[in-house]
Amino acid sequence: MNTQYGCGPVQFAGASEALYERHLLFDSGVDLAGATARDRFEALARSVRDILSQRRLLTEKTYEQQNPKRLYYLSIEYLIGRSLLNNVMNLMLMPLANQVIEDKKLNLIEILEQEPDAGLGNGGLGRLAACFMESAATMQLPAMGYGLRYEYGIFKQSIQKGWQQEMPDNWLRSPDPWEFARPNEKVEVNLGCSFELSGGSLRPVPGRPSTLYGIPFDRPVIGYGGSTINTLRLWAATAPDYFNFEEFSHGDFVEAFTQNLSAETLTRVLYPDDSRLMGQGLRLIQEYFLVACSLADAVRRFQRGNSDWRLFAEKVAIQMNDTHPALAVPELMRILVDQVHLGWDEAWHITQNTLAYTNHTLLPEALEKWPVPWFEDMLPRQLEIIYEINRRFLSDVRRRFPGDEGRIQRSSLIEEGFGKKVRMANVAVVGSHSTNGVAAIHSNLLRETTLRDLAEIFPERFNNKTNGVTPRRWLLLCNPELSGLITDAIGDGWISDLSQLSKLNAFTSDSAFRHDFLKAKRDAKRNFCDWVRWSTGQLLDPDAIFDCQVKRIHEYKRQLLNALRIVVLYNRLRENPGLNMHPRTFFFAGKAAPAYRLAKLIIKFINNLAVTIDGDPAVRGRIKVVFLPEYCVSLAEHLIPTSDVSNQISTAGYEASGTSNMKFMMNGALTIGTRDGATIEMAAQAGEENFFLFGLTAEQVAGSRAWYNPRWHYEHEPEAREALDLIFSDYFSRNEPGVFAPLRDALLMQGDHYMHLADLKSYLEADERLRALYNQPDEWARKAILNVAG
Ligand code: 26Q
């Protein structure tokens, strides 16, 4: 479809300064001299908001007039980060903003730092949702995101004595200039139970049906160029009446308040787990609340422009970001059957054709399953519908695969046996027309292993959509040095058409370009070191190799393998002080789920490693380890442009895609990594000779499971043994003897499930090749440019 929706580029001149001063005066009640940094941020943000408001309405009017097919993205997470600079850039207001900054002598960095990160997500899945929203607006697609307006996002991380501490992220403490509350468009949600607060958490009370309201809060999503401004609609839960006058008059004033409180608890906080570790009733209700509010809203929008329900799937596409919103299957059926009064078959046809599902994991244990009794209490009608879907589905399967009882059991929407459960992935596959993985290897393994039975039943539904990232935030905005250089070389077409970066291939033989390329990296490192000194007081060396691994802390992502590599390098330096080794700083950042004990111990180990190395004069100035606390979108924007080396070292077959791998690559880092996730396709695109791939392949990992023995590596690889012996001699934990014993247990006693020791040697060999290359700056630059171009 070529039709594009939206209006022309922003034509805005003058008045911006007046806007800024008016907002200072009328919103914050201060003048230029009396304004705090926060006042200045709010006034600037509100000025930008004024400019975009009209254009947002225009976009919406265009959609209403042209009545195109609408795309709705359903995601329980959006890891948005900050918006001010992104919005200014995408509206192309940078020249104007610079003028205000100059005239009013404002400090841009200081103003930008006033905005809290909107951290409404855990990691990759939530950031992907935010990137998709921005890209859809840039592509001028009629897309809308639906999510939850958590009052508290992902916890704030601090490090105390090396250990992760969690603190609440009260990001809405000051009013957020980007959100518009729309109480008039509230939605009613009915549940089969009520809730009461007990011991600080919300407990369902079965047998007492209740009603909640979802209040929409809209955030503008600005496409690059400002022609299209879409909406991210986040739902906040409230009780039906702010003041229940009936109860009030009966003297139950306090009771009425308590009910309010418990309803609002539903969207109070994001679950900080990025796996299914914590299955709690409140989470299931959060998922249903998202689905119920969003579908009611999407259906209402459909009805505004259409009257023929048979056209629903031609006008509405709903993408489910993982199974978290998979209740959309029974909920859409409920709406079509119970409210619209369609027959089952017609409703089922519409539901399947409207919905599509993206899977983000291969681990069977990470697939969502919810106890049937919870459905009985909270969502009885949805359960009835799931049972009917399952009855019809299984009778089809029986017809197609007679006598194959195993297949029937495995593909059923219900896991039978003690503690019956609803399998949400099966609900999502059966109730939709498309199931995609997020990288080629992941989609293949999904078909061949995790969802094999369903893929054999519905082969035409399974497909791949390799992840991507928005080049606006992850290159243009975060790396002005490099993006300026690229635009000077090939023009600015790459900003909205990334394939144009391939024009950089021609510049690898241009020695002036290579020189400028290295200088851009060096400038980014310098700026980063200044920022770190300014914000933490820590001193860093911009001439060291910046070697980074930043992501959630997980055993399968193998931060521990990286740490083992560093211990080996440290041992080499201690044993051979004359070793020729370019100074290197190893950066780590990432949060561990609060209940994931081993992940928290890995953080502790990295911090102890950092302290010990810092305290050893023998290696001072040669290697350094830095654990940057509070990893978030903003920290990623600061760190990624500075990076020389990107570590993507998951056990092959475990990382569905990865997305930081792409951000590093387009910012000119070289990747040292395993053949996993999207890294495989990235290396194919840039040429494997420009990557530092190592380690077992996914097939080798699966094939060696039965006989893999980590102790063999301990006994036969002296460097691995020395590193492990050093750790378990409490060299890095002199005042906390035995603290790292669980790491030894995992690596040597419990079979090293993620095969760290199997890959350590080839990791070190790849590292050797990489360090040799760094000593040839011209060759390094050539490969790095090829990476950006690819
Ligand atoms: C589920 C139930 C209850 C509580 C929490 C959850 C939950 C929450 C978040 C389960 C999973 C997640 C997040 C998963 C995630 O971020 N996966 C990553 O998705 C990226 C985008 O596709 C991929 O690039 C990564 O490889 C994948 O790990």
CSV table of C-alpha atoms in Angstrom, one decimal, residues 75-227:
chain,number,residue,atom,x,y,z
A,75,SER,CA,2.6,-5.1,24.7
A,76,ILE,CA,2.8,-5.2,28.5
A,77,GLU,CA,6.1,-3.4,28.3
A,78,TYR,CA,7.5,-0.3,26.6
A,79,LEU,CA,11.0,0.7,27.5
A,80,ILE,CA,10.8,4.2,26.3
A,81,GLY,CA,13.6,6.1,27.9
A,82,ARG,CA,13.7,9.9,27.6
A,83,SER,CA,11.6,11.8,25.0
A,84,LEU,CA,12.7,15.4,24.8
A,85,LEU,CA,15.7,15.1,22.5
A,86,ASN,CA,14.0,12.4,20.5
A,87,ASN,CA,10.9,14.6,20.0
A,88,VAL,CA,12.9,17.7,19.1
A,89,MET,CA,15.0,15.7,16.6
A,90,ASN,CA,12.1,13.9,15.0
A,91,LEU,CA,10.1,17.2,14.6
A,92,MET,CA,13.3,18.6,13.1
A,93,LEU,CA,13.3,21.4,15.7
A,94,MET,CA,17.0,21.1,16.5
A,95,PRO,CA,17.9,24.4,14.9
A,96,LEU,CA,15.1,26.2,16.7
A,97,ALA,CA,16.0,24.5,20.0
A,98,ASN,CA,19.6,25.5,19.6
A,99,GLN,CA,18.5,29.1,19.1
A,100,VAL,CA,16.5,29.2,22.3
A,101,ILE,CA,19.4,27.5,24.1
A,102,GLU,CA,21.8,30.1,22.9
A,103,ASP,CA,19.6,33.1,23.5
A,104,LYS,CA,18.6,32.0,27.0
A,105,LYS,CA,22.1,30.6,27.8
A,106,LEU,CA,20.6,27.2,28.7
A,107,ASN,CA,22.7,24.1,29.4
A,108,LEU,CA,21.2,21.4,27.1
A,109,ILE,CA,22.8,18.5,28.8
A,110,GLU,CA,21.6,19.7,32.2
A,111,ILE,CA,18.0,20.1,30.9
A,112,LEU,CA,18.0,16.7,29.2
A,113,GLU,CA,19.1,15.0,32.4
A,114,GLN,CA,16.1,16.4,34.3
A,115,GLU,CA,13.8,14.0,32.4
A,116,PRO,CA,13.4,10.6,34.1
A,117,ASP,CA,13.7,7.5,31.9
A,118,ALA,CA,10.3,6.0,31.2
A,119,GLY,CA,11.4,2.5,32.2
A,120,LEU,CA,8.2,0.6,31.6
A,121,GLY,CA,10.0,-2.5,30.6
A,122,ASN,CA,12.6,-5.1,31.6
A,123,GLY,CA,14.8,-5.3,28.6
A,124,GLY,CA,14.8,-6.4,24.9
A,125,LEU,CA,11.1,-7.1,24.5
A,126,GLY,CA,10.1,-3.7,26.0
A,127,ARG,CA,12.7,-1.8,24.0
A,128,LEU,CA,11.7,-3.6,20.8
A,129,ALA,CA,8.1,-2.4,21.4
A,130,ALA,CA,9.3,1.2,21.8
A,131,CYS,CA,11.5,1.0,18.7
A,132,PHE,CA,8.6,-0.4,16.6
A,133,MET,CA,6.3,2.4,17.6
A,134,GLU,CA,8.9,5.0,16.5
A,135,SER,CA,9.6,3.2,13.2
A,136,ALA,CA,5.9,2.7,12.4
A,137,ALA,CA,5.3,6.5,12.8
A,138,THR,CA,8.4,7.2,10.7
A,139,MET,CA,7.0,4.9,8.0
A,140,GLN,CA,3.7,6.8,8.3
A,141,LEU,CA,1.8,3.6,9.2
A,142,PRO,CA,-1.5,4.0,11.0
A,143,ALA,CA,-0.2,2.2,14.1
A,144,MET,CA,-1.1,2.6,17.8
A,145,GLY,CA,0.5,1.0,20.8
A,146,TYR,CA,-1.4,-0.2,23.8
A,147,GLY,CA,0.3,-0.8,27.2
A,148,LEU,CA,0.0,-0.2,30.9
A,149,ARG,CA,0.8,3.0,32.7
A,150,TYR,CA,2.8,1.6,35.6
A,151,GLU,CA,3.3,4.2,38.4
A,152,TYR,CA,6.6,2.5,39.1
A,153,GLY,CA,8.8,1.2,36.2
A,154,ILE,CA,11.7,-1.2,36.4
A,155,PHE,CA,13.4,-0.8,39.8
A,156,LYS,CA,16.4,1.5,40.3
A,157,GLN,CA,19.6,-0.4,40.8
A,158,SER,CA,22.4,0.7,43.1
A,159,ILE,CA,25.5,-1.3,44.1
A,160,GLN,CA,26.3,-1.7,47.8
A,161,LYS,CA,29.4,-3.6,48.8
A,162,GLY,CA,29.2,-5.2,45.3
A,163,TRP,CA,25.6,-6.4,45.7
A,164,GLN,CA,22.6,-5.2,43.7
A,165,GLN,CA,20.1,-3.2,45.7
A,166,GLU,CA,16.6,-2.4,44.3
A,167,MET,CA,14.9,0.9,44.9
A,168,PRO,CA,11.4,1.9,43.6
A,169,ASP,CA,11.4,4.0,40.4
A,170,ASN,CA,8.9,6.7,41.2
A,171,TRP,CA,9.1,8.2,37.6
A,172,LEU,CA,5.8,10.1,37.8
A,173,ARG,CA,6.8,12.0,41.0
A,174,SER,CA,6.7,15.2,38.9
A,175,PRO,CA,4.0,15.6,36.2
A,176,ASP,CA,5.1,14.1,32.9
A,177,PRO,CA,4.8,16.6,30.1
A,178,TRP,CA,4.3,14.0,27.4
A,179,GLU,CA,1.2,12.3,28.7
A,180,PHE,CA,-2.4,13.4,28.1
A,181,ALA,CA,-5.0,11.8,30.4
A,182,ARG,CA,-8.2,11.0,28.5
A,183,PRO,CA,-10.8,10.2,31.3
A,184,ASN,CA,-13.6,10.7,28.8
A,185,GLU,CA,-12.4,7.6,26.9
A,186,LYS,CA,-12.3,5.3,30.0
A,187,VAL,CA,-13.2,1.7,29.5
A,188,GLU,CA,-15.1,-0.6,31.9
A,189,VAL,CA,-13.5,-4.0,32.8
A,190,ASN,CA,-15.4,-6.8,34.5
A,191,LEU,CA,-13.7,-9.5,36.5
A,192,GLY,CA,-15.1,-12.7,38.1
A,193,CYS,CA,-13.6,-11.7,41.5
A,194,SER,CA,-12.8,-8.8,43.8
A,195,PHE,CA,-9.5,-8.0,45.4
A,196,GLU,CA,-8.3,-7.1,48.8
A,197,LEU,CA,-5.0,-5.8,50.1
A,198,SER,CA,-3.4,-8.3,52.5
A,199,GLY,CA,0.1,-8.0,53.8
A,200,GLY,CA,1.0,-5.4,51.2
A,201,SER,CA,-0.1,-7.4,48.2
A,202,LEU,CA,-3.4,-7.7,46.4
A,203,ARG,CA,-5.3,-11.0,46.9
A,204,PRO,CA,-8.2,-12.1,44.7
A,205,VAL,CA,-11.5,-12.7,46.6
A,206,PRO,CA,-13.4,-15.3,44.5
A,207,GLY,CA,-17.2,-15.3,44.1
A,208,ARG,CA,-17.5,-11.5,44.3
A,209,PRO,CA,-17.5,-10.1,40.7
A,210,SER,CA,-16.1,-6.6,40.4
A,211,THR,CA,-15.7,-3.8,37.9
A,212,LEU,CA,-12.7,-1.6,37.3
A,213,TYR,CA,-12.1,1.3,34.9
A,214,GLY,CA,-9.1,1.8,32.6
A,215,ILE,CA,-8.2,5.4,32.1
A,216,PRO,CA,-6.2,6.0,28.9
A,217,PHE,CA,-3.0,8.2,29.1
A,218,ASP,CA,-1.8,9.0,25.5
A,219,ARG,CA,1.8,9.7,24.6
A,220,PRO,CA,2.7,11.1,21.2
A,221,VAL,CA,4.9,9.0,19.0
A,222,ILE,CA,6.6,11.3,16.5
A,223,GLY,CA,7.7,9.9,13.1
A,224,TYR,CA,11.0,11.2,11.8
A,225,GLY,CA,10.2,14.5,9.9
A,226,GLY,CA,7.1,15.1,12.0
A,227,SER,CA,4.6,14.3,9.3
